[in-house]
PDB file of C-alpha atoms and ligand atoms in Angstrom:
ATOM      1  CA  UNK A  10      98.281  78.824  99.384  1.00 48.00           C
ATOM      2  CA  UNK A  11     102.014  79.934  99.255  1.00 53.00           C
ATOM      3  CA  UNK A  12     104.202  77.846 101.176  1.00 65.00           C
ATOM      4  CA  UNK A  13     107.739  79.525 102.227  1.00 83.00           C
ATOM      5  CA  UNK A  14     109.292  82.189 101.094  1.00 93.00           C
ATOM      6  CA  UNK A  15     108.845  82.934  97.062  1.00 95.00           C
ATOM      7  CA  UNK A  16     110.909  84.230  94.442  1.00 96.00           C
ATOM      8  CA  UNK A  17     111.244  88.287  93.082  1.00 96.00           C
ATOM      9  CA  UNK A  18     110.192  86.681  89.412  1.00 97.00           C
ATOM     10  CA  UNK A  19     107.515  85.244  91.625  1.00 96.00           C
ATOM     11  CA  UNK A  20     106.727  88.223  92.994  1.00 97.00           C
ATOM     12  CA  UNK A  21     106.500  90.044  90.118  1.00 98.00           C
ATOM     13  CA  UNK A  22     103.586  87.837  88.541  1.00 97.00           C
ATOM     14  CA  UNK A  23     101.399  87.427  91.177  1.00 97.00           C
ATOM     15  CA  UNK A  24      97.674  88.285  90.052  1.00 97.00           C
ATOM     16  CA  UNK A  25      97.392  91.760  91.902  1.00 96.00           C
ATOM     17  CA  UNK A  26      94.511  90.527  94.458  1.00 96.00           C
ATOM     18  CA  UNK A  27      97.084  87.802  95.398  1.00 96.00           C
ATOM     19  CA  UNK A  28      99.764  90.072  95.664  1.00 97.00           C
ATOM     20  CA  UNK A  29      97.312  91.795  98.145  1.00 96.00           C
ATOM     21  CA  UNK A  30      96.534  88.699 100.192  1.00 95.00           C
ATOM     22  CA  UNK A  31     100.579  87.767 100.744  1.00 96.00           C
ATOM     23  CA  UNK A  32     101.898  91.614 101.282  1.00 97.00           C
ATOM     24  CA  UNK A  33      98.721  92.690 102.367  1.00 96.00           C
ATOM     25  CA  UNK A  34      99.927  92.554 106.014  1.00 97.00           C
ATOM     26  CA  UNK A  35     103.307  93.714 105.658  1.00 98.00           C
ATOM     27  CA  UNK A  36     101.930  97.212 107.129  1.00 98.00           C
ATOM     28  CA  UNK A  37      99.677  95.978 110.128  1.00 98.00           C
ATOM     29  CA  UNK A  38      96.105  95.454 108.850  1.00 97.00           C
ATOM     30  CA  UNK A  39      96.741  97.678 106.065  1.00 97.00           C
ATOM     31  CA  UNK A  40      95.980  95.992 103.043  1.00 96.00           C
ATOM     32  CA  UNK A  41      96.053  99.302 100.846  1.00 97.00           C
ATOM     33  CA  UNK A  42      99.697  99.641 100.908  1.00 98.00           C
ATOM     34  CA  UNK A  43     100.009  96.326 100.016  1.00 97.00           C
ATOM     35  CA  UNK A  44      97.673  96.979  96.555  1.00 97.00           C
ATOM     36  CA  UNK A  45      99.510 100.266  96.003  1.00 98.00           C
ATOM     37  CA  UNK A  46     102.900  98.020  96.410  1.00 98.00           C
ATOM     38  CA  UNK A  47     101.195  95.841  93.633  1.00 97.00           C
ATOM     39  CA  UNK A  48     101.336  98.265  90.836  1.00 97.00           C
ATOM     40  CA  UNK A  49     104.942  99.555  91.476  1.00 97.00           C
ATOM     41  CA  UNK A  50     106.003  96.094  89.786  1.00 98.00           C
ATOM     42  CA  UNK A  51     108.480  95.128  88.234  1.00 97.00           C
ATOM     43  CA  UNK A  52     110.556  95.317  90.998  1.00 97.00           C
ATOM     44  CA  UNK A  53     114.249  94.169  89.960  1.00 96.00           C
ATOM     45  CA  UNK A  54     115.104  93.026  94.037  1.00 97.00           C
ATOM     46  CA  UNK A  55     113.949  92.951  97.721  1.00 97.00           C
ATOM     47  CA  UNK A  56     115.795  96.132  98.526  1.00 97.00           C
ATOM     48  CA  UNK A  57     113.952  97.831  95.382  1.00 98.00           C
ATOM     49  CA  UNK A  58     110.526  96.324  96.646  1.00 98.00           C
ATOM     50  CA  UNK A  59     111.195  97.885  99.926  1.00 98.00           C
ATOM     51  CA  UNK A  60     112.538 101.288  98.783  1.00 98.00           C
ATOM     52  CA  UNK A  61     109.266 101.353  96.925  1.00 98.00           C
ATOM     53  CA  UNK A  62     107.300 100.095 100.133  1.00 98.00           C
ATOM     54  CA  UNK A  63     109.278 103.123 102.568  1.00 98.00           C
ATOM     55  CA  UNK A  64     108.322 105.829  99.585  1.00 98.00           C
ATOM     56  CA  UNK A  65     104.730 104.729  99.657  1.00 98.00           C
ATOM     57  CA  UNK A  66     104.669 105.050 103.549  1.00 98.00           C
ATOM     58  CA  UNK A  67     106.313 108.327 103.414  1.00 98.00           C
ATOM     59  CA  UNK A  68     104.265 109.719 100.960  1.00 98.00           C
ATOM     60  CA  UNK A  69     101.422 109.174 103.076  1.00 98.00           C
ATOM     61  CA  UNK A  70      99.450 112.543 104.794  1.00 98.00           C
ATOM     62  CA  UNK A  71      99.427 112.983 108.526  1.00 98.00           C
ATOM     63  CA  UNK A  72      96.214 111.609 109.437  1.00 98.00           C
ATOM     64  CA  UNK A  73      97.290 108.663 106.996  1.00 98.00           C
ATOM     65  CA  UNK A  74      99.884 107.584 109.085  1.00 98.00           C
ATOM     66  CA  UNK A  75      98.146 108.503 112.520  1.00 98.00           C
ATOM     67  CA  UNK A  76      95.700 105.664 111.146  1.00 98.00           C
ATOM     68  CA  UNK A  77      98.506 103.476 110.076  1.00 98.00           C
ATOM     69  CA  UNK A  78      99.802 103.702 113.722  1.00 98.00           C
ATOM     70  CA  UNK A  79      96.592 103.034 115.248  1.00 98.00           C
ATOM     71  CA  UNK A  80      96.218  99.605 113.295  1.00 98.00           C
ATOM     72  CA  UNK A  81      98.804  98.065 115.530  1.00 98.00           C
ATOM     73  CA  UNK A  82      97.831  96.329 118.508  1.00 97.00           C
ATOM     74  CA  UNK A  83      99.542  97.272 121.846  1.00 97.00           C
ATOM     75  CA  UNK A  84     102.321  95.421 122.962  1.00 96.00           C
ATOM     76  CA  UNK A  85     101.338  93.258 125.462  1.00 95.00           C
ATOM     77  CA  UNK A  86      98.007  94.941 125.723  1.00 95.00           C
ATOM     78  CA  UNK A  87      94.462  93.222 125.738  1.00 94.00           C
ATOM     79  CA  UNK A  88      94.172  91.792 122.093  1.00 95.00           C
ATOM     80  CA  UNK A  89      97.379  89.927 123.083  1.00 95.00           C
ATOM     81  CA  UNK A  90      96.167  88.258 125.906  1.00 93.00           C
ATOM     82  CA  UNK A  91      93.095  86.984 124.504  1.00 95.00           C
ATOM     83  CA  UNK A  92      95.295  85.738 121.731  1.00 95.00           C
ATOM     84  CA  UNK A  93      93.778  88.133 119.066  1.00 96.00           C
ATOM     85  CA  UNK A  94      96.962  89.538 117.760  1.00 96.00           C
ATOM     86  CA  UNK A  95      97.608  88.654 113.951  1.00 95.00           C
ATOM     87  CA  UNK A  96      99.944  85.637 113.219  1.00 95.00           C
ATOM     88  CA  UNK A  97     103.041  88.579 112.838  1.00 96.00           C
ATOM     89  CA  UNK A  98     102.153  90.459 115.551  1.00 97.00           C
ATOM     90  CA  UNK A  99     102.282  87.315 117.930  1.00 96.00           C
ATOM     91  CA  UNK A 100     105.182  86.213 116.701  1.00 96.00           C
ATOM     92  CA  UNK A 101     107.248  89.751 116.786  1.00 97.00           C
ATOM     93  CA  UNK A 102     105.372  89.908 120.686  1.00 96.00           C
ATOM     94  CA  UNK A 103     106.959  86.591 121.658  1.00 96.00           C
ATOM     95  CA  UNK A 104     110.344  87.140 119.921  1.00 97.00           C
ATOM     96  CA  UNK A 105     110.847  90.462 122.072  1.00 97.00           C
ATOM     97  CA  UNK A 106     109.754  88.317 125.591  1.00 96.00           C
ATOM     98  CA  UNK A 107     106.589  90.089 125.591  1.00 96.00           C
ATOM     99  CA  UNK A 108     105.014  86.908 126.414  1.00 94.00           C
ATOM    100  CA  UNK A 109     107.379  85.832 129.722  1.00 95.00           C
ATOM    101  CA  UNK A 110     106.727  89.129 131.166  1.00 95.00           C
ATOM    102  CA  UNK A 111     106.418  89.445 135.053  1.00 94.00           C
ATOM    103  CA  UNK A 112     102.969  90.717 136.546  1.00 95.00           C
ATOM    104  CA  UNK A 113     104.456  93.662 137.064  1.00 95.00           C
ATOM    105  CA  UNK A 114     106.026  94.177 133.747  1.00 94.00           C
ATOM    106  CA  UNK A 115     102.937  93.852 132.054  1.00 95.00           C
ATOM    107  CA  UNK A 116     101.057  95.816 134.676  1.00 95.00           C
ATOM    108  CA  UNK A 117     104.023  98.989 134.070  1.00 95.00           C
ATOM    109  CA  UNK A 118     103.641  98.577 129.802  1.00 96.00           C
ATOM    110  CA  UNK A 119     100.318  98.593 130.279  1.00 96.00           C
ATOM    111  CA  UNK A 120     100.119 101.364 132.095  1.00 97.00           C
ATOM    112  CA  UNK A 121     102.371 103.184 130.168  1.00 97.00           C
ATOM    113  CA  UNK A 122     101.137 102.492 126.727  1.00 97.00           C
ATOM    114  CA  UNK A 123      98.374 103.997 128.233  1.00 97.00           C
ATOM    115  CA  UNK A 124      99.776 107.129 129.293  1.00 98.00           C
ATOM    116  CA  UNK A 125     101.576 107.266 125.757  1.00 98.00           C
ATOM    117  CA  UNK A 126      98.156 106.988 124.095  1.00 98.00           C
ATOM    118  CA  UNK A 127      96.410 109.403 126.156  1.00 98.00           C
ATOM    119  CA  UNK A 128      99.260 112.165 124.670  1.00 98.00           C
ATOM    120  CA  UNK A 129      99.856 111.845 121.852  1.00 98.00           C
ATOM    121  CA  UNK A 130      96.339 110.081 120.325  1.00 98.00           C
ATOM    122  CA  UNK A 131      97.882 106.791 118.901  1.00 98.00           C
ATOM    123  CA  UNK A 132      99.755 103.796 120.303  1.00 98.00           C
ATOM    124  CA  UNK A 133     103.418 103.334 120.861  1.00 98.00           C
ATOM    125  CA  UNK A 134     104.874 101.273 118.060  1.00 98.00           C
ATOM    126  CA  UNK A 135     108.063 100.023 118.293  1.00 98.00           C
ATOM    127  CA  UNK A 136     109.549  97.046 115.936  1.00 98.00           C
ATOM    128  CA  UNK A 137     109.656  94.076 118.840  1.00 97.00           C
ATOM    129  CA  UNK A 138     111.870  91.920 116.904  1.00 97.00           C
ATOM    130  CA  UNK A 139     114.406  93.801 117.316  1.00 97.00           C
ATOM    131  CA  UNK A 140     114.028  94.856 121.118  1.00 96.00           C
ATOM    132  CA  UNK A 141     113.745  92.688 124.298  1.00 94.00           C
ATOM    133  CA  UNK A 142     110.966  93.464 127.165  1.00 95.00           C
ATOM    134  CA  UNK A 143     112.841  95.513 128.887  1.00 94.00           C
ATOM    135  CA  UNK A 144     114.657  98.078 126.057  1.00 95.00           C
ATOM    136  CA  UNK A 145     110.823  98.559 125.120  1.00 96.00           C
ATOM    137  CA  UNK A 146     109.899  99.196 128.414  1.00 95.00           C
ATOM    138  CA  UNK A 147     112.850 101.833 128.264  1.00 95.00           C
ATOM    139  CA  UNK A 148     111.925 103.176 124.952  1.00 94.00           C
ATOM    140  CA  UNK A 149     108.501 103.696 126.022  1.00 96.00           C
ATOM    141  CA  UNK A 150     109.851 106.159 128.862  1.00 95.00           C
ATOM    142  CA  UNK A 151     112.269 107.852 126.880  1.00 97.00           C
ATOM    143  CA  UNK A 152     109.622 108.860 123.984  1.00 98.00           C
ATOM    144  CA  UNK A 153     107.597 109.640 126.202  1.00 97.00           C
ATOM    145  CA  UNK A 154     109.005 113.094 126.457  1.00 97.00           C
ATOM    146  CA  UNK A 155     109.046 113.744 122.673  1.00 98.00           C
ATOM    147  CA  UNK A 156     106.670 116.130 120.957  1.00 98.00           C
ATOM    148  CA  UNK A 157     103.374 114.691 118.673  1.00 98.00           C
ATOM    149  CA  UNK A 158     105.874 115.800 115.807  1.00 98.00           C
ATOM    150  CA  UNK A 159     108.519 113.767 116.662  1.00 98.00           C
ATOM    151  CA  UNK A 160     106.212 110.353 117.609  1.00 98.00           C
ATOM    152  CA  UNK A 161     104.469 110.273 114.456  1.00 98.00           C
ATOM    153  CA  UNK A 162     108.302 110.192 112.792  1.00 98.00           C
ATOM    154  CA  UNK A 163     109.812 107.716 115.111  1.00 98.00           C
ATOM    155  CA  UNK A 164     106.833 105.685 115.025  1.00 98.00           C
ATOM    156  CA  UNK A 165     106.419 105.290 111.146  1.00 98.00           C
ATOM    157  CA  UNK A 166     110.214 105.127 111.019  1.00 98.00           C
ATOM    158  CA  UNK A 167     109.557 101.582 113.584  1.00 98.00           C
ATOM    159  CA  UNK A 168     106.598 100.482 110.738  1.00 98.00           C
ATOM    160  CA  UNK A 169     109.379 100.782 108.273  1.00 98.00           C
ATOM    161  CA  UNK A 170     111.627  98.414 110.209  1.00 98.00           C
ATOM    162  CA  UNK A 171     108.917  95.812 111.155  1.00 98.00           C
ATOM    163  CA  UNK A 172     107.778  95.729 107.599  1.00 98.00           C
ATOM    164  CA  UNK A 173     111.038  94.984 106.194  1.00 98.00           C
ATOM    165  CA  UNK A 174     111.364  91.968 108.416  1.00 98.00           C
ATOM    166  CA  UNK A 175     107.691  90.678 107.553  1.00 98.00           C
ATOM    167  CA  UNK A 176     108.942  91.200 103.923  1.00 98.00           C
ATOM    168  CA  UNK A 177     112.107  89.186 104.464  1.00 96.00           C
ATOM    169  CA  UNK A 178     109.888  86.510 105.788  1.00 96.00           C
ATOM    170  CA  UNK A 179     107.877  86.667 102.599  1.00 97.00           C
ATOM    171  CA  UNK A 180     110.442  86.837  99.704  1.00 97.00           C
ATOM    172  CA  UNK A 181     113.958  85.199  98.841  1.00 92.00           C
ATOM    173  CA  UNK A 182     116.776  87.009  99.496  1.00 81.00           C
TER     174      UNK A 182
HETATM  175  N1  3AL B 275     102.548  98.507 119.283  1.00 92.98           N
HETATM  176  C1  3AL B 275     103.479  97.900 118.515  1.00 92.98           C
HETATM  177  O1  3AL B 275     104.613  98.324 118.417  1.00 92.98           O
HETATM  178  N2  3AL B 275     103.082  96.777 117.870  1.00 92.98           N
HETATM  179  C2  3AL B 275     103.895  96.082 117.019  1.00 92.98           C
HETATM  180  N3  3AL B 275     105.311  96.075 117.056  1.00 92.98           N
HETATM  181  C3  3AL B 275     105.731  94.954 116.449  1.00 92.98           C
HETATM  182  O2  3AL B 275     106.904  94.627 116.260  1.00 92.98           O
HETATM  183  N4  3AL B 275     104.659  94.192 116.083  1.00 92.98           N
HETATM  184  C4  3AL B 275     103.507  94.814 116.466  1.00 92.98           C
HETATM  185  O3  3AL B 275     102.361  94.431 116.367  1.00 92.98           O
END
């Protein structure tokens, strides 16, 4: 069991099934980034590690990141409060406020995350560390608007930015 953040020489010896198990959830639930992230070692630094990680998720089809997309839990939504969010997810949820929110808040984001759903045929992902309750709640009207086209790029672009946090959790500067 790895305790704190580890080293990039670390990093680049880890057995590739453990290199799975600690970057395996850097992409929500998607383990099979994390094993294709395996065999682009050696990586020389973080910021190498994650250009490798953004090429991997841009080189991904379509469909392949509509299904990346639909492996993250709503914000605020029903996994969340049966507390069935992943240890990151909770976390990111909390840091944003999502967890203080008002009955009506969470009534109008739920609502709306339906509505987003219902268009465009995945959820509305947004990086919550690094927006507050009520810029997502914004957000969520805004890109609401915005063609299919233009969601699946501003919504992979948001995977990008929440797994470069979980990786700077993960690894030494
Ligand atoms: N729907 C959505 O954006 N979920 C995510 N965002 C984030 O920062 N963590 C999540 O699980």
């Amino acid at each position: 069991m790895l305790m704190g953040p580890i080293s990039m020489t670390a990093v680049n010896l880890l057995e590739p099934a453990e290199f799975t198990r600690v970057f395996g959830n850097v992409v929500e639930l998607a383990p099979s980034i994390g094993s294709v992230l395996a065999r682009r070692r050696p990586l020389k630094d973080v910021q190498h590690l994650l250009t490798e990680l953004n090429t991997i998720i841009d080189g991904l089809s379509d469909s392949d990141k509509v299904d990346i997309l639909r492996r993250h839990p709503d914000l605020a939504g029903v996994l969340a409060e049966k507390g069935l969010l992943t240890t990151e997810s909770t976390a990111e949820q909390k840091s944003a406020g999502l967890d203080q929110l008002t009955e009506q808040q969470k009534y109008d984001l739920q609502r709306m995350n339906k509505s987003y759903r219902d268009k465009f045929g995945f959820p509305f992902v947004i990086c919550a560390r690094e927006n507050k309750a009520v810029a997502i709640l914004e957000g969520l009207t805004t890109r609401m608007i915005n063609t299919r086209e233009r969601e699946l790029d501003i919504g992979i672009g948001e995977v990008k930015k929440i797994a470069r946090l979980r990786v700077c959790d993960l690894v030494m500067a």
